[in-house]
Amino acid sequence: MTNDEEILAELRKIRESVEKAPPPSPPPKQTLWTEFKDFLSKYKIFGLAIAFIIGMYLGILIQALVKDLMLPAIGLLIPGLDNLAEGTVKVGSQIFAYGDFLVALFTFALVALLVFIAVKVAKRWGVE
Protein backbone atom coordinates (compact mmCIF):
# COMPACT_ATOMS: atom_id res chain seq x y z
CA MET A 1 0.00 0.00 0.00
CA THR A 2 1.14 3.41 -0.79
CA ASN A 3 1.21 6.27 1.60
CA ASP A 4 -1.95 7.82 0.05
CA GLU A 5 -3.87 4.55 0.35
CA GLU A 6 -2.88 4.20 4.00
CA ILE A 7 -4.03 7.74 4.68
CA LEU A 8 -7.36 7.09 2.92
CA ALA A 9 -7.89 3.85 4.89
CA GLU A 10 -7.14 5.65 8.13
CA LEU A 11 -9.55 8.48 7.23
CA ARG A 12 -12.29 5.91 6.47
CA LYS A 13 -11.79 4.34 9.91
CA ILE A 14 -11.99 7.78 11.54
CA ARG A 15 -15.18 8.65 9.59
CA GLU A 16 -16.82 5.35 10.60
CA SER A 17 -16.02 5.90 14.26
CA VAL A 18 -17.16 9.52 14.22
CA GLU A 19 -20.47 8.95 12.41
CA LYS A 20 -23.46 9.14 14.70
CA ALA A 21 -25.21 5.98 15.77
CA PRO A 22 -28.80 5.68 14.66
CA PRO A 23 -31.25 7.22 17.11
CA PRO A 24 -32.65 4.76 19.62
CA SER A 25 -36.03 3.37 18.84
CA PRO A 26 -38.84 4.97 20.87
CA PRO A 27 -39.96 2.97 23.90
CA PRO A 28 -43.00 0.81 23.28
CA LYS A 29 -46.27 2.52 24.06
CA GLN A 30 -47.62 1.60 27.46
CA THR A 31 -51.10 0.30 27.57
CA LEU A 32 -53.57 1.52 30.12
CA TRP A 33 -53.23 -1.79 31.97
CA THR A 34 -49.42 -1.53 32.31
CA GLU A 35 -49.67 2.10 33.43
CA PHE A 36 -52.25 1.07 36.03
CA LYS A 37 -50.02 -1.75 37.33
CA ASP A 38 -47.08 0.67 37.53
CA PHE A 39 -49.25 3.14 39.45
CA LEU A 40 -50.34 0.45 41.92
CA SER A 41 -46.81 -0.76 42.53
CA LYS A 42 -45.25 2.71 42.74
CA TYR A 43 -47.68 4.13 45.28
CA LYS A 44 -48.37 0.86 47.14
CA ILE A 45 -52.12 1.32 46.83
CA PHE A 46 -53.00 -2.21 47.94
CA GLY A 47 -51.09 -1.85 51.21
CA LEU A 48 -52.77 1.48 51.85
CA ALA A 49 -56.21 0.02 51.16
CA ILE A 50 -55.58 -2.94 53.46
CA ALA A 51 -54.31 -0.65 56.23
CA PHE A 52 -57.40 1.56 55.85
CA ILE A 53 -59.78 -1.41 56.06
CA ILE A 54 -58.00 -2.89 59.06
CA GLY A 55 -57.91 0.50 60.77
CA MET A 56 -61.61 1.03 60.17
CA TYR A 57 -62.54 -2.31 61.72
CA LEU A 58 -60.10 -1.76 64.58
CA GLY A 59 -61.92 1.49 65.32
CA ILE A 60 -65.29 -0.31 65.31
CA LEU A 61 -63.87 -2.99 67.62
CA ILE A 62 -62.47 -0.44 70.06
CA GLN A 63 -65.70 1.56 70.01
CA ALA A 64 -67.62 -1.59 70.95
CA LEU A 65 -65.06 -2.34 73.67
CA VAL A 66 -65.45 1.14 75.15
CA LYS A 67 -69.22 1.41 74.84
CA ASP A 68 -70.18 -2.12 75.82
CA LEU A 69 -67.51 -3.05 78.37
CA MET A 70 -65.51 -0.13 79.72
CA LEU A 71 -68.22 2.49 80.20
CA PRO A 72 -70.54 0.11 82.08
CA ALA A 73 -67.56 -0.84 84.28
CA ILE A 74 -66.86 2.83 84.95
CA GLY A 75 -70.56 3.30 85.66
CA LEU A 76 -70.33 0.52 88.28
CA LEU A 77 -67.26 2.05 89.89
CA ILE A 78 -68.72 5.54 90.18
CA PRO A 79 -71.85 5.59 92.32
CA GLY A 80 -74.88 7.17 90.69
CA LEU A 81 -73.80 6.49 87.09
CA ASP A 82 -75.84 3.55 85.87
CA ASN A 83 -75.33 3.86 82.12
CA LEU A 84 -72.62 6.34 81.28
CA ALA A 85 -72.95 5.89 77.48
CA GLU A 86 -76.53 7.14 77.51
CA GLY A 87 -75.93 10.00 79.89
CA THR A 88 -77.88 13.20 79.37
CA VAL A 89 -78.34 16.45 81.25
CA LYS A 90 -81.38 18.70 80.82
CA VAL A 91 -80.72 22.42 81.20
CA GLY A 92 -83.87 24.45 80.64
CA SER A 93 -85.40 23.13 77.47
CA GLN A 94 -82.07 21.87 76.05
CA ILE A 95 -80.82 18.31 76.44
CA PHE A 96 -77.06 17.75 76.49
CA ALA A 97 -76.22 14.14 75.60
CA TYR A 98 -72.72 13.73 76.97
CA GLY A 99 -72.73 9.93 76.73
CA ASP A 100 -71.85 9.75 73.03
CA PHE A 101 -69.12 12.31 73.57
CA LEU A 102 -67.62 10.22 76.37
CA VAL A 103 -67.72 7.12 74.16
CA ALA A 104 -65.95 9.02 71.38
CA LEU A 105 -63.40 10.44 73.83
CA PHE A 106 -62.55 7.06 75.37
CA THR A 107 -62.46 5.43 71.92
CA PHE A 108 -60.06 8.09 70.62
CA ALA A 109 -57.80 7.67 73.64
CA LEU A 110 -57.68 3.89 73.24
CA VAL A 111 -57.07 4.05 69.47
CA ALA A 112 -54.28 6.58 70.00
CA LEU A 113 -52.71 4.34 72.67
CA LEU A 114 -52.94 1.23 70.47
CA VAL A 115 -51.46 3.04 67.46
CA PHE A 116 -48.63 4.34 69.66
CA ILE A 117 -47.90 0.82 70.91
CA ALA A 118 -48.10 -0.61 67.37
CA VAL A 119 -45.62 1.97 66.07
CA LYS A 120 -43.23 1.29 68.97
CA VAL A 121 -43.39 -2.46 68.33
CA ALA A 122 -42.93 -1.96 64.58
CA LYS A 123 -39.86 0.22 65.15
CA ARG A 124 -38.41 -2.33 67.53
CA TRP A 125 -38.88 -5.04 64.87
CA GLY A 126 -37.32 -2.81 62.22
CA VAL A 127 -40.51 -2.40 60.17
CA GLU A 128 -40.82 0.93 58.39
Coordinates of C-alpha atoms in Angstrom, one line a residue:
M1 CA 0.0 0.0 0.0
T2 CA 1.1 3.4 -0.8
N3 CA 1.2 6.3 1.6
D4 CA -1.9 7.8 0.1
E5 CA -3.9 4.5 0.3
E6 CA -2.9 4.2 4.0
I7 CA -4.0 7.7 4.7
L8 CA -7.4 7.1 2.9
A9 CA -7.9 3.9 4.9
E10 CA -7.1 5.7 8.1
L11 CA -9.5 8.5 7.2
R12 CA -12.3 5.9 6.5
K13 CA -11.8 4.3 9.9
I14 CA -12.0 7.8 11.5
R15 CA -15.2 8.6 9.6
E16 CA -16.8 5.4 10.6
S17 CA -16.0 5.9 14.3
V18 CA -17.2 9.5 14.2
E19 CA -20.5 9.0 12.4
K20 CA -23.5 9.1 14.7
A21 CA -25.2 6.0 15.8
P22 CA -28.8 5.7 14.7
P23 CA -31.2 7.2 17.1
P24 CA -32.7 4.8 19.6
S25 CA -36.0 3.4 18.8
P26 CA -38.8 5.0 20.9
P27 CA -40.0 3.0 23.9
P28 CA -43.0 0.8 23.3
K29 CA -46.3 2.5 24.1
Q30 CA -47.6 1.6 27.5
T31 CA -51.1 0.3 27.6
L32 CA -53.6 1.5 30.1
W33 CA -53.2 -1.8 32.0
T34 CA -49.4 -1.5 32.3
E35 CA -49.7 2.1 33.4
F36 CA -52.2 1.1 36.0
K37 CA -50.0 -1.7 37.3
D38 CA -47.1 0.7 37.5
F39 CA -49.2 3.1 39.5
L40 CA -50.3 0.5 41.9
S41 CA -46.8 -0.8 42.5
K42 CA -45.2 2.7 42.7
Y43 CA -47.7 4.1 45.3
K44 CA -48.4 0.9 47.1
I45 CA -52.1 1.3 46.8
F46 CA -53.0 -2.2 47.9
G47 CA -51.1 -1.8 51.2
L48 CA -52.8 1.5 51.8
A49 CA -56.2 0.0 51.2
I50 CA -55.6 -2.9 53.5
A51 CA -54.3 -0.6 56.2
F52 CA -57.4 1.6 55.8
I53 CA -59.8 -1.4 56.1
I54 CA -58.0 -2.9 59.1
G55 CA -57.9 0.5 60.8
M56 CA -61.6 1.0 60.2
Y57 CA -62.5 -2.3 61.7
L58 CA -60.1 -1.8 64.6
G59 CA -61.9 1.5 65.3
I60 CA -65.3 -0.3 65.3
L61 CA -63.9 -3.0 67.6
I62 CA -62.5 -0.4 70.1
Q63 CA -65.7 1.6 70.0
A64 CA -67.6 -1.6 70.9
L65 CA -65.1 -2.3 73.7
V66 CA -65.4 1.1 75.2
K67 CA -69.2 1.4 74.8
D68 CA -70.2 -2.1 75.8
L69 CA -67.5 -3.1 78.4
M70 CA -65.5 -0.1 79.7
L71 CA -68.2 2.5 80.2
P72 CA -70.5 0.1 82.1
A73 CA -67.6 -0.8 84.3
I74 CA -66.9 2.8 84.9
G75 CA -70.6 3.3 85.7
L76 CA -70.3 0.5 88.3
L77 CA -67.3 2.0 89.9
I78 CA -68.7 5.5 90.2
P79 CA -71.9 5.6 92.3
G80 CA -74.9 7.2 90.7
L81 CA -73.8 6.5 87.1
D82 CA -75.8 3.6 85.9
N83 CA -75.3 3.9 82.1
L84 CA -72.6 6.3 81.3
A85 CA -72.9 5.9 77.5
E86 CA -76.5 7.1 77.5
G87 CA -75.9 10.0 79.9
T88 CA -77.9 13.2 79.4
V89 CA -78.3 16.5 81.3
K90 CA -81.4 18.7 80.8
V91 CA -80.7 22.4 81.2
G92 CA -83.9 24.4 80.6
S93 CA -85.4 23.1 77.5
Q94 CA -82.1 21.9 76.1
I95 CA -80.8 18.3 76.4
F96 CA -77.1 17.7 76.5
A97 CA -76.2 14.1 75.6
Y98 CA -72.7 13.7 77.0
G99 CA -72.7 9.9 76.7
D100 CA -71.9 9.8 73.0
F101 CA -69.1 12.3 73.6
L102 CA -67.6 10.2 76.4
V103 CA -67.7 7.1 74.2
A104 CA -66.0 9.0 71.4
L105 CA -63.4 10.4 73.8
F106 CA -62.5 7.1 75.4
T107 CA -62.5 5.4 71.9
F108 CA -60.1 8.1 70.6
A109 CA -57.8 7.7 73.6
L110 CA -57.7 3.9 73.2
V111 CA -57.1 4.0 69.5
A112 CA -54.3 6.6 70.0
L113 CA -52.7 4.3 72.7
L114 CA -52.9 1.2 70.5
V115 CA -51.5 3.0 67.5
F116 CA -48.6 4.3 69.7
I117 CA -47.9 0.8 70.9
A118 CA -48.1 -0.6 67.4
V119 CA -45.6 2.0 66.1
K120 CA -43.2 1.3 69.0
V121 CA -43.4 -2.5 68.3
A122 CA -42.9 -2.0 64.6
K123 CA -39.9 0.2 65.1
R124 CA -38.4 -2.3 67.5
W125 CA -38.9 -5.0 64.9
G126 CA -37.3 -2.8 62.2
V127 CA -40.5 -2.4 60.2
E128 CA -40.8 0.9 58.4

